[in-house]
XYZ file of C-alpha atoms in Angstrom:
716
model
C 86.596 13.066 39.009
C 88.213 15.119 36.224
C 87.495 13.700 32.781
C 91.129 14.068 31.815
C 92.076 11.652 34.633
C 89.891 8.869 33.273
C 91.591 5.881 31.731
C 88.936 4.489 29.387
C 88.902 0.715 29.999
C 85.735 0.697 27.917
C 83.974 3.396 25.873
C 80.460 4.810 25.992
C 78.720 6.989 23.400
C 75.464 8.899 23.421
C 73.942 7.764 20.100
C 70.412 9.074 20.681
C 68.892 11.337 23.307
C 67.947 8.242 25.345
C 70.470 5.661 24.112
C 74.020 4.907 25.232
C 76.156 2.510 23.205
C 78.861 0.935 25.359
C 81.802 -0.931 23.803
C 83.656 -3.254 26.160
C 86.822 -4.940 24.845
C 87.138 -8.626 25.705
C 90.521 -7.839 27.222
C 88.508 -6.127 29.994
C 86.551 -8.645 32.133
C 86.050 -10.792 28.981
C 83.692 -8.069 27.808
C 81.016 -9.333 30.221
C 79.256 -6.635 32.241
C 75.975 -7.275 34.075
C 75.022 -3.754 35.159
C 75.862 -0.238 34.007
C 74.928 2.959 35.812
C 75.012 6.604 34.776
C 76.389 9.354 37.027
C 74.981 12.838 36.377
C 76.933 16.098 36.765
C 75.225 16.353 40.198
C 76.770 12.995 41.254
C 73.448 11.151 41.171
C 73.599 7.531 39.973
C 70.925 5.982 37.737
C 70.886 2.342 36.608
C 70.847 1.767 32.837
C 68.623 -0.794 31.194
C 70.585 -3.044 28.805
C 68.368 -3.382 25.717
C 70.703 -5.391 23.474
C 74.059 -7.134 23.550
C 76.002 -7.755 20.341
C 79.207 -9.770 20.065
C 81.566 -7.846 17.757
C 84.389 -10.402 17.968
C 87.055 -8.511 19.880
C 84.526 -6.587 21.979
C 80.953 -6.625 23.251
C 78.488 -3.908 22.332
C 75.774 -2.975 24.840
C 72.856 -0.748 23.886
C 71.411 0.835 27.008
C 68.283 2.921 27.522
C 68.702 6.161 29.492
C 65.508 7.137 31.308
C 66.549 10.620 32.441
C 67.029 13.694 30.212
C 70.667 14.229 29.234
C 72.022 17.773 29.219
C 74.393 17.818 26.260
C 77.455 19.893 27.084
C 77.612 18.567 30.661
C 79.851 15.720 31.897
C 78.373 12.281 32.585
C 80.130 9.096 33.714
C 79.261 5.438 33.105
C 80.158 2.865 35.787
C 80.157 -0.903 35.487
C 79.130 -3.240 38.320
C 82.703 -3.494 39.635
C 83.476 0.225 39.759
C 85.121 0.548 36.335
C 84.380 3.970 34.872
C 84.389 5.832 31.574
C 82.978 9.127 30.362
C 79.829 9.306 28.249
C 81.100 10.666 24.935
C 78.985 12.393 22.328
C 78.294 9.926 19.517
C 75.726 9.636 16.736
C 73.165 11.653 18.723
C 74.375 14.705 16.778
C 72.837 13.193 13.642
C 69.360 12.719 15.129
C 66.287 14.881 14.545
C 65.694 15.564 18.286
C 69.260 16.924 18.569
C 68.724 19.114 15.494
C 65.437 20.455 16.837
C 66.758 21.070 20.336
C 69.867 22.996 19.284
C 68.696 24.869 16.195
C 69.717 28.518 16.623
C 68.444 31.213 14.294
C 70.581 34.170 15.366
C 73.900 35.696 14.333
C 77.168 33.784 14.494
C 80.751 34.907 13.975
C 82.294 38.214 15.007
C 80.508 41.529 15.619
C 83.155 44.278 15.630
C 83.038 47.883 16.800
C 85.942 50.106 17.850
C 84.776 49.805 21.460
C 84.223 46.040 21.673
C 84.112 42.767 19.750
C 81.572 40.002 20.394
C 82.295 36.396 19.411
C 79.630 33.732 18.881
C 80.204 30.111 17.907
C 77.743 27.199 17.770
C 79.268 24.272 19.678
C 76.462 22.411 21.485
C 78.506 19.296 22.275
C 81.415 21.218 23.820
C 81.894 21.120 27.585
C 84.212 24.139 27.495
C 85.139 26.715 24.863
C 87.528 29.642 24.558
C 88.452 32.228 21.987
C 92.181 32.475 21.372
C 93.360 35.992 20.481
C 96.738 36.272 18.753
C 98.730 39.451 18.246
C 99.858 39.217 14.594
C 103.173 40.944 15.321
C 104.330 39.279 18.548
C 102.305 36.027 18.097
C 101.440 36.322 21.808
C 98.157 34.509 22.540
C 95.435 35.226 25.102
C 92.647 32.758 25.873
C 89.250 34.210 26.769
C 86.666 31.773 28.213
C 83.359 31.666 26.353
C 80.027 31.544 28.159
C 77.463 28.969 27.095
C 74.061 30.355 26.122
C 70.915 28.548 25.008
C 70.953 26.358 21.880
C 74.630 25.469 22.249
C 75.927 28.945 21.381
C 79.066 30.148 23.175
C 79.922 33.831 23.416
C 82.263 36.434 24.857
C 82.612 40.187 24.465
C 86.115 41.651 24.579
C 86.414 45.391 25.212
C 88.813 47.656 23.350
C 89.645 48.016 19.655
C 90.504 44.508 18.402
C 90.924 45.395 14.719
C 93.674 43.336 13.082
C 93.874 40.736 15.873
C 93.961 37.090 14.751
C 91.594 34.639 16.431
C 90.567 30.979 16.609
C 88.158 28.992 18.756
C 89.400 26.294 21.116
C 86.704 23.810 22.141
C 86.638 20.724 24.328
C 84.482 17.836 23.082
C 84.746 14.304 24.502
C 87.653 15.449 26.706
C 89.710 16.492 23.666
C 90.660 20.121 23.017
C 90.701 21.201 19.369
C 91.553 24.539 17.774
C 89.616 25.771 14.752
C 89.117 28.834 12.594
C 85.632 30.337 12.900
C 83.356 28.760 10.210
C 81.789 32.233 9.940
C 85.139 34.060 9.562
C 84.916 36.861 6.978
C 88.648 37.606 6.947
C 91.634 35.294 7.306
C 95.400 35.483 7.606
C 97.747 34.199 4.902
C 96.821 30.634 3.851
C 93.743 30.805 6.071
C 95.629 29.875 9.225
C 93.625 32.226 11.474
C 90.469 34.273 11.395
C 91.091 38.028 11.528
C 88.991 40.685 13.244
C 88.407 43.481 10.743
C 86.131 46.443 10.183
C 84.210 45.357 7.068
C 82.595 48.799 6.857
C 85.963 50.159 5.661
C 85.740 47.995 2.527
C 82.168 48.757 1.474
C 81.328 50.247 -1.903
C 77.948 50.909 -3.477
C 76.795 48.488 -6.147
C 76.662 50.208 -9.542
C 73.456 49.957 -11.540
C 73.485 46.954 -13.880
C 71.365 46.445 -17.009
C 67.968 44.951 -16.113
C 67.507 41.185 -16.378
C 63.837 40.462 -16.936
C 64.320 36.693 -17.282
C 67.084 34.137 -16.672
C 66.953 33.333 -20.415
C 68.229 36.876 -21.067
C 71.521 35.803 -19.468
C 74.530 34.785 -21.560
C 77.000 33.211 -19.138
C 80.769 33.171 -19.696
C 82.687 30.871 -17.345
C 86.225 31.876 -16.419
C 88.969 31.399 -13.843
C 90.384 34.617 -12.369
C 93.996 33.576 -12.871
C 93.563 31.946 -16.312
C 91.965 35.035 -17.760
C 94.903 37.412 -17.295
C 98.056 35.357 -16.561
C 99.201 34.911 -20.189
C 102.544 36.717 -20.688
C 101.055 38.670 -23.610
C 97.692 39.516 -22.027
C 98.704 43.180 -21.823
C 97.327 43.196 -18.281
C 99.416 44.546 -15.435
C 97.923 42.611 -12.498
C 98.293 39.189 -14.091
C 96.410 36.398 -12.314
C 94.923 38.794 -9.756
C 91.515 40.203 -8.832
C 92.733 43.594 -10.056
C 93.521 42.095 -13.467
C 89.748 42.045 -14.030
C 89.531 45.816 -13.467
C 91.910 46.944 -16.232
C 90.307 48.471 -19.334
C 91.647 49.021 -22.867
C 94.263 46.262 -22.574
C 95.798 44.852 -25.743
C 97.536 41.588 -26.553
C 99.376 40.211 -29.607
C 98.550 41.940 -32.920
C 96.737 44.631 -30.929
C 93.942 42.207 -30.017
C 91.545 43.350 -27.280
C 92.025 41.421 -24.024
C 90.621 41.234 -20.499
C 87.645 43.272 -19.356
C 87.356 45.281 -22.574
C 87.168 42.019 -24.515
C 84.334 40.742 -22.304
C 82.466 43.953 -22.993
C 83.074 43.666 -26.747
C 81.918 40.050 -26.782
C 78.565 41.043 -25.312
C 78.080 38.437 -22.568
C 75.771 39.462 -19.726
C 77.303 37.417 -16.876
C 80.726 36.083 -15.996
C 80.785 32.973 -13.854
C 83.995 32.968 -11.833
C 85.437 29.672 -10.604
C 85.658 29.600 -6.784
C 87.171 32.679 -5.175
C 86.455 31.894 -1.539
C 89.542 30.805 0.412
C 90.731 27.407 -0.854
C 93.609 24.968 -0.403
C 96.062 23.914 -3.090
C 97.973 27.154 -3.698
C 100.485 28.510 -1.184
C 99.473 32.165 -0.945
C 103.041 33.138 -0.059
C 104.269 31.732 -3.400
C 101.141 31.650 -5.572
C 102.846 31.049 -8.905
C 104.458 27.806 -7.726
C 101.108 25.965 -7.730
C 97.818 26.139 -9.598
C 94.310 25.141 -8.579
C 90.769 25.626 -9.855
C 89.587 26.265 -6.290
C 87.310 23.342 -5.426
C 89.158 22.682 -2.119
C 87.161 24.999 0.151
C 88.726 26.069 3.446
C 86.788 29.183 4.465
C 83.541 29.835 2.676
C 83.036 33.499 3.664
C 86.533 34.884 3.083
C 88.180 35.510 -0.304
C 91.128 33.524 -1.658
C 94.481 35.225 -1.014
C 96.491 34.003 -4.022
C 94.532 36.421 -6.253
C 95.350 39.407 -3.999
C 98.340 41.720 -4.457
C 99.235 41.219 -0.771
C 97.965 37.962 0.788
C 99.469 39.000 4.142
C 97.090 41.965 4.419
C 93.635 40.595 5.325
C 91.998 43.709 3.854
C 93.720 43.512 0.439
C 91.874 40.444 -0.857
C 88.517 41.845 0.303
C 88.991 45.289 -1.221
C 90.425 43.958 -4.484
C 87.706 41.333 -4.980
C 85.044 43.959 -4.309
C 86.741 46.269 -6.794
C 86.801 43.523 -9.447
C 83.096 42.738 -8.987
C 82.209 46.449 -8.951
C 84.192 47.167 -12.127
C 82.627 44.261 -14.033
C 79.169 45.465 -13.001
C 79.986 49.067 -13.938
C 80.765 47.739 -17.433
C 77.338 46.073 -17.577
C 78.505 42.550 -16.698
C 76.944 40.694 -13.775
C 79.008 38.302 -11.641
C 78.093 34.703 -10.774
C 80.017 33.088 -7.931
C 80.926 29.403 -8.157
C 80.191 28.062 -4.651
C 81.284 24.752 -3.150
C 78.975 23.911 -0.242
C 78.852 20.162 -0.980
C 82.185 19.235 0.643
C 85.219 20.604 2.461
C 88.867 20.119 1.571
C 89.654 17.685 4.413
C 86.896 16.602 6.781
C 89.146 15.783 9.763
C 90.971 19.123 9.545
C 87.881 21.230 8.871
C 86.538 23.733 11.385
C 83.189 21.937 11.255
C 84.599 18.603 12.389
C 86.748 20.181 15.088
C 83.951 22.289 16.601
C 80.975 19.872 16.370
C 82.450 16.448 15.518
C 80.153 14.226 13.458
C 77.425 16.806 12.831
C 78.181 18.569 9.547
C 78.816 15.495 7.386
C 76.813 12.518 6.167
C 77.628 8.990 7.267
C 76.566 5.646 5.817
C 74.693 2.905 7.676
C 78.004 1.584 9.060
C 79.060 4.931 10.498
C 81.622 5.678 7.771
C 81.801 9.139 6.169
C 79.766 9.253 2.948
C 81.615 9.983 -0.292
C 79.115 10.856 -3.011
C 81.284 13.841 -3.917
C 84.301 11.620 -4.597
C 86.528 13.786 -2.398
C 86.016 11.981 0.900
C 83.116 13.857 2.518
C 79.551 14.994 1.835
C 78.112 18.030 3.638
C 74.846 17.141 5.447
C 72.840 20.094 4.126
C 69.584 18.585 5.428
C 70.624 19.300 9.043
C 69.251 22.558 10.323
C 72.481 24.289 11.311
C 74.180 23.200 8.078
C 71.278 24.609 6.070
C 71.471 27.817 8.114
C 75.207 28.094 7.417
C 74.663 27.713 3.643
C 71.804 30.242 3.540
C 73.747 32.677 5.764
C 76.822 32.360 3.553
C 74.918 32.978 0.302
C 73.211 35.992 1.881
C 76.598 37.324 3.030
C 78.074 37.218 -0.495
C 75.086 39.117 -1.890
C 74.900 41.741 0.835
C 78.637 42.283 1.278
C 80.071 41.637 -2.217
C 76.957 42.285 -4.371
C 77.282 39.086 -6.408
C 74.525 38.541 -8.983
C 74.269 34.769 -9.070
C 75.468 31.451 -7.694
C 76.636 28.318 -9.469
C 76.302 25.409 -7.020
C 79.028 22.835 -7.483
C 77.649 19.245 -7.229
C 74.244 20.631 -6.260
C 72.763 17.114 -6.423
C 74.561 16.362 -3.125
C 72.498 19.078 -1.429
C 68.868 18.630 -0.419
C 65.831 20.264 -1.993
C 64.728 22.077 1.193
C 68.098 23.820 1.470
C 68.072 24.915 -2.166
C 64.480 26.131 -1.731
C 65.547 28.132 1.318
C 68.438 29.659 -0.673
C 66.159 30.632 -3.566
C 63.461 32.060 -1.275
C 65.995 34.108 0.690
C 67.523 35.485 -2.534
C 64.087 36.403 -3.861
C 63.627 38.692 -0.848
C 66.890 40.474 -1.793
C 66.754 40.491 -5.609
C 64.711 38.021 -7.700
C 67.033 38.562 -10.703
C 69.878 36.777 -8.883
C 70.520 33.561 -10.805
C 70.836 30.173 -9.119
C 72.199 27.333 -11.216
C 73.920 24.103 -10.381
C 75.130 20.654 -11.245
C 72.099 18.457 -10.657
C 73.906 15.142 -10.988
C 72.481 12.241 -8.970
C 75.397 11.100 -6.801
C 75.580 8.200 -4.308
C 75.095 10.072 -1.044
C 72.880 8.742 1.799
C 69.892 10.987 1.115
C 66.571 9.795 -0.296
C 66.447 10.379 -4.057
C 63.266 12.472 -3.732
C 65.126 14.834 -1.361
C 68.130 15.497 -3.618
C 68.428 18.733 -5.615
C 68.978 16.751 -8.818
C 67.903 17.442 -12.374
C 65.337 14.633 -12.047
C 63.654 16.666 -9.270
C 63.675 19.918 -11.249
C 59.911 20.382 -10.875
C 60.426 20.832 -7.113
C 62.848 23.732 -7.700
C 61.255 25.701 -10.555
C 63.413 28.827 -10.035
C 66.747 27.007 -10.236
C 68.600 26.093 -13.451
C 70.557 22.919 -14.149
C 73.596 22.157 -16.277
C 72.026 20.123 -19.065
C 74.316 17.187 -19.872
C 71.721 15.787 -22.307
C 72.092 18.961 -24.360
C 75.893 18.835 -24.068
C 76.283 15.201 -25.062
C 73.734 15.208 -27.887
C 75.439 18.198 -29.542
C 79.050 17.214 -28.800
C 79.000 13.482 -28.099
C 79.667 11.795 -24.783
C 82.041 13.702 -22.529
C 83.380 10.427 -21.140
C 83.718 8.461 -24.406
C 86.114 10.527 -26.448
C 85.372 8.864 -29.781
C 81.624 9.350 -29.414
C 80.378 12.069 -31.758
C 77.255 14.166 -31.367
C 75.372 16.136 -34.006
C 77.915 18.971 -34.283
C 80.713 16.434 -34.809
C 78.913 14.938 -37.807
C 76.729 12.197 -36.341
C 72.935 12.249 -36.432
C 71.920 9.447 -34.048
C 71.167 12.039 -31.349
C 69.368 14.410 -33.709
C 66.034 14.077 -31.861
C 67.753 14.805 -28.537
C 69.294 17.950 -30.032
C 65.795 19.050 -31.050
C 64.649 18.567 -27.436
C 67.575 20.755 -26.328
C 66.808 23.437 -28.910
C 63.231 23.474 -27.537
C 64.433 24.358 -24.022
C 64.234 20.717 -22.830
C 60.684 21.399 -21.626
C 58.332 18.536 -20.852
C 55.967 19.048 -23.778
C 59.023 18.594 -26.020
C 60.110 15.407 -24.154
C 62.543 17.199 -21.836
C 62.883 17.328 -18.040
C 61.998 20.915 -17.269
C 58.921 22.970 -16.458
C 60.332 26.092 -18.125
C 63.237 26.943 -20.456
C 64.622 29.056 -17.580
C 65.698 25.772 -15.921
C 68.189 24.596 -18.559
C 71.824 25.678 -18.840
C 72.760 24.886 -22.443
C 76.458 24.229 -22.950
C 78.966 22.090 -24.836
C 82.115 22.987 -22.891
C 83.043 24.003 -19.345
C 86.145 23.985 -17.129
C 85.577 20.247 -16.532
C 86.711 17.548 -18.973
C 88.277 18.073 -22.402
C 87.695 21.320 -24.221
C 85.508 20.963 -27.308
C 88.582 21.437 -29.490
C 90.603 18.779 -27.643
C 87.762 16.254 -27.885
C 87.536 16.879 -31.638
C 91.286 16.317 -31.995
C 90.518 12.711 -31.034
C 86.945 12.093 -32.219
C 87.322 13.988 -35.511
C 91.056 13.618 -36.011
C 90.384 12.425 -39.574
C 89.170 15.922 -40.536
C 91.286 18.987 -41.256
C 91.426 21.933 -38.847
C 89.228 24.129 -41.009
C 86.400 21.581 -40.933
C 86.719 21.158 -37.179
C 86.545 24.921 -36.683
C 83.277 24.947 -38.617
C 81.994 22.228 -36.301
C 82.893 24.199 -33.193
C 81.169 27.301 -34.582
C 78.114 25.142 -35.333
C 78.043 23.839 -31.742
C 78.413 27.350 -30.306
C 75.605 28.568 -32.571
C 73.343 25.755 -31.321
C 74.097 26.856 -27.732
C 73.410 30.537 -28.414
C 70.249 30.103 -30.499
C 68.485 27.428 -28.412
C 65.756 28.084 -25.861
C 67.167 28.223 -22.340
C 70.219 29.871 -20.770
C 73.365 29.757 -22.941
C 76.707 29.095 -21.280
C 80.137 29.533 -22.878
C 83.490 28.431 -21.505
C 86.086 31.191 -21.817
C 88.125 30.690 -24.976
C 85.550 28.375 -26.557
C 84.971 31.123 -29.135
C 88.576 30.822 -30.339
C 89.048 27.059 -30.007
C 90.587 26.895 -26.537
C 92.943 23.975 -26.074
C 94.451 22.540 -22.912
C 96.890 20.453 -24.972
C 94.715 17.376 -24.463
C 94.704 17.554 -20.630
C 91.271 16.345 -19.515
C 91.263 17.377 -15.845
C 93.420 20.490 -15.551
C 92.445 21.363 -11.946
C 96.096 21.599 -10.854
C 97.897 21.753 -14.223
C 100.311 24.655 -14.793
C 99.397 28.038 -16.265
C 100.838 26.944 -19.609
C 97.886 24.508 -19.889
C 95.131 26.569 -18.244
C 95.813 30.150 -19.318
C 93.647 31.950 -21.846
C 95.876 32.194 -24.919
C 95.439 35.741 -26.198
C 97.761 35.007 -29.113
C 95.343 32.297 -30.240
C 92.511 34.797 -29.914
C 94.417 37.255 -32.131
C 94.663 34.555 -34.820
C 90.896 33.948 -34.842
C 89.385 37.436 -34.826
C 86.833 36.510 -37.524
C 85.632 33.525 -35.494
C 85.347 35.679 -32.374
C 83.331 38.216 -34.384
C 81.064 35.377 -35.512
C 80.263 34.447 -31.889
C 79.865 38.143 -31.074
C 77.311 38.361 -33.884
C 75.385 35.352 -32.546
C 75.257 36.987 -29.101
C 73.989 40.202 -30.687
C 71.383 38.201 -32.625
C 70.154 36.436 -29.486
C 69.852 39.753 -27.660
C 67.995 41.388 -30.551
C 64.907 39.146 -30.504
C 63.094 37.585 -27.570
C 61.945 34.657 -29.717
C 65.366 33.136 -28.924
C 64.704 33.709 -25.216
C 61.210 32.453 -24.421
C 60.484 32.181 -20.707
C 57.623 29.661 -20.722
C 56.837 26.245 -22.115
C 53.615 27.665 -23.616
C 55.534 30.178 -25.769
C 57.751 27.399 -27.115
C 54.726 25.225 -27.926
C 52.959 28.109 -29.653
C 55.832 29.429 -31.746
C 58.610 26.838 -32.312
C 58.095 24.258 -35.075
C 60.627 21.920 -36.694
C 60.799 21.604 -40.471
C 61.074 18.304 -42.343
C 64.735 17.933 -43.361
C 67.308 15.191 -44.010
C 68.983 13.650 -40.937
C 72.119 15.822 -41.156
C 70.078 19.039 -40.991
C 68.030 20.418 -38.107
C 65.775 23.326 -39.088
C 63.123 25.103 -37.078
C 60.687 27.923 -37.602
C 59.936 30.565 -34.957
C 56.503 31.517 -36.242
C 54.455 34.696 -35.664
C 56.978 36.196 -33.256
C 56.613 39.884 -34.192
C 55.527 40.738 -30.621
C 58.972 39.622 -29.379
C 61.209 41.639 -31.702
C 61.900 43.103 -35.137
C 60.997 40.059 -37.295
C 57.699 38.256 -37.792
C 59.237 34.875 -38.591
C 62.669 33.339 -38.070
C 64.124 30.119 -39.477
C 67.270 28.577 -37.997
C 69.097 25.822 -39.895
C 71.969 23.737 -38.474
C 73.865 21.613 -41.017
C 76.554 19.117 -39.954
C 78.000 17.896 -43.313
C 80.398 19.500 -45.803
C 78.294 18.416 -48.806
C 76.256 21.274 -50.231
C 72.555 20.979 -49.557
C 69.313 22.847 -50.212
C 66.459 23.374 -47.778
C 62.969 24.292 -48.958
C 61.428 27.254 -47.164
C 57.871 26.954 -45.785
C 56.337 29.571 -48.121
C 57.064 31.578 -51.251
C 57.607 34.919 -49.554
C 60.949 36.710 -49.409
C 63.328 35.604 -46.640
C 66.417 37.572 -45.593
C 69.561 35.741 -44.505
C 71.270 37.373 -41.502
C 73.566 34.510 -40.552
C 75.475 31.957 -42.619
C 78.551 29.844 -41.962
C 80.842 32.889 -42.098
C 78.866 35.970 -41.017
C 76.421 36.504 -38.186
C 74.530 39.335 -36.553
C 71.409 41.300 -37.396
C 72.439 42.827 -40.740
C 70.775 41.438 -43.878
C 73.343 39.526 -45.966
C 71.152 38.492 -48.916
C 67.573 37.471 -49.705
C 65.913 34.455 -51.265
C 62.673 32.658 -52.063
C 61.469 29.052 -51.811
C 64.806 27.481 -50.875
C 68.231 28.204 -49.440
C 71.524 26.608 -50.416
C 73.781 25.501 -47.571
C 77.470 25.617 -48.438
C 78.770 22.990 -45.999
C 78.831 22.819 -42.188
C 77.300 25.766 -40.386
C 74.265 27.657 -39.142
C 71.936 29.781 -41.250
C 69.364 32.201 -39.868
C 66.646 33.651 -42.099
C 64.104 36.272 -41.120
C 60.923 37.692 -42.530
C 60.272 41.366 -41.920
C 57.137 42.411 -40.056
């Protein structure tokens, strides 16, 4: 009997390797069945033992034990005692450990291209048939090539001849339904990601330039930016506005001859740029990219670049070559590139390649069989399953080996499991231990045991991964979610002790969460939520602009001079505003673009941040790598509540000065701070100037002229 001829009077699902769940509607024989039997692909019949019956109201549920091994991928039928028949569909068995163990495959997947032949491999263990569909991009004529099933649920075919430029998809039959899907391992796609494309990646390869050494993660100064935002402003002076190639243009100038683009990044002195997602995403029509805007957290294809940033989204090579050129050029200018990766969810579960090829496997489900939604976007990737973990590790490896990226920022990393993140870190360490891994370690409601989640609370289990530190953020700025709440930099001092924990690298001995300062990402602003400036418009609206600018400089100084890894949001250094828009993920360019005119109006403030970056780089006492160093050298001074002052003591082995004092003051009233000895101290940073040049000297005490940061040093 052909499966497609079956009219399912009742339904049967394989929910474990030895368990069939049979649902019989009461409209069929009142739902009452005495005996079920299983017919194998060889036409042998075996009686099933009914373990449990459950009345579901409109139907009866029968749980039946299967006492013969089931070959997944073959067709089985279930008969009732009166000859009624249905097919045994694949159910929750895909989410069991025995299934995972049986079908785990550790080899290559995707397309292997040569001029002579192309080999396709796709993992589809629950499919009963599978084909690769080859489409001529010019004529749209399609050929279907049957795939052969190998061990571990892998299907393959080799097609002879030069297939370069041909579009392809997989067509698989699961539970008697044919579905068409783009290869989850596709490395090139057609416009809007409609098809995978067979290409010769070797044609796009370029050598990675040498980058400045990174001896510790705390040597990194991360600058987060969106490819389109950074260059799209009408006065950016950049030719390829909003494109990958916009990041390759040097010596560009904006209003009032201000430096823009790549040359500005170099001038600023940051070590890493963190680029919002640039894998292929939904939300922008690549044929008309300027008609829509998106941050990029709607992943479609994780191993192919986004086309809206390419000069020609119709040419599958253009986006690859241009992205590689952008990364290469940044690195050639001494700037490493961190990729923002979104492995925690897909854009739409039902339409995703994962769900079409192996339904039910790649996502988490709750106890009632509903898709989990810890991410808030309708699906949670089940990273704890072996082939999901393999896909994530393979993908990260691909971006390092093929595009030479220098780090990964894991979106909603707390959704992922610890074992997967460990596997990622261990794999990267075999390639280049200086590759950074950082992520959002929020604890989200996904059906995974809390001790298995890659959350900030479990940081000790992932010592080589860094976490966005929301305690640092909120104690300096005030709550991100309560706009009127003010942190230390906004003039409050209730969270003063928490700020001191943050300054100390949030290590355990200083009442923080982390084993080492290399685990904390210190920040007060990112692409998410209100910009610092927009929050202050509300929380500190009673103050004039000049005072608020001092507060923002104070907050940025706290970020750059604290122990840990500093992180700046692009434009933070010149008071970036999104006109009060909190979540600008799809807001127009007028809201999201970097405003180079605004930068030109705040050159002194930009120079101040530049000076702080230079100061951080000049002395390793700002960049300790261990908890022990912090305990041995960092001491807080006794000061009034609106001042935080600390002494980096006996640090001559780390740089040019023996002792350093940093003072953060959050009130406009003038104040004096007594120095810890009577020796001469040299001021290198005050509320207006920063850097490594001596501004003036003093003894015994220093006068603070309002809100700001002061740094004093003692020569060796």
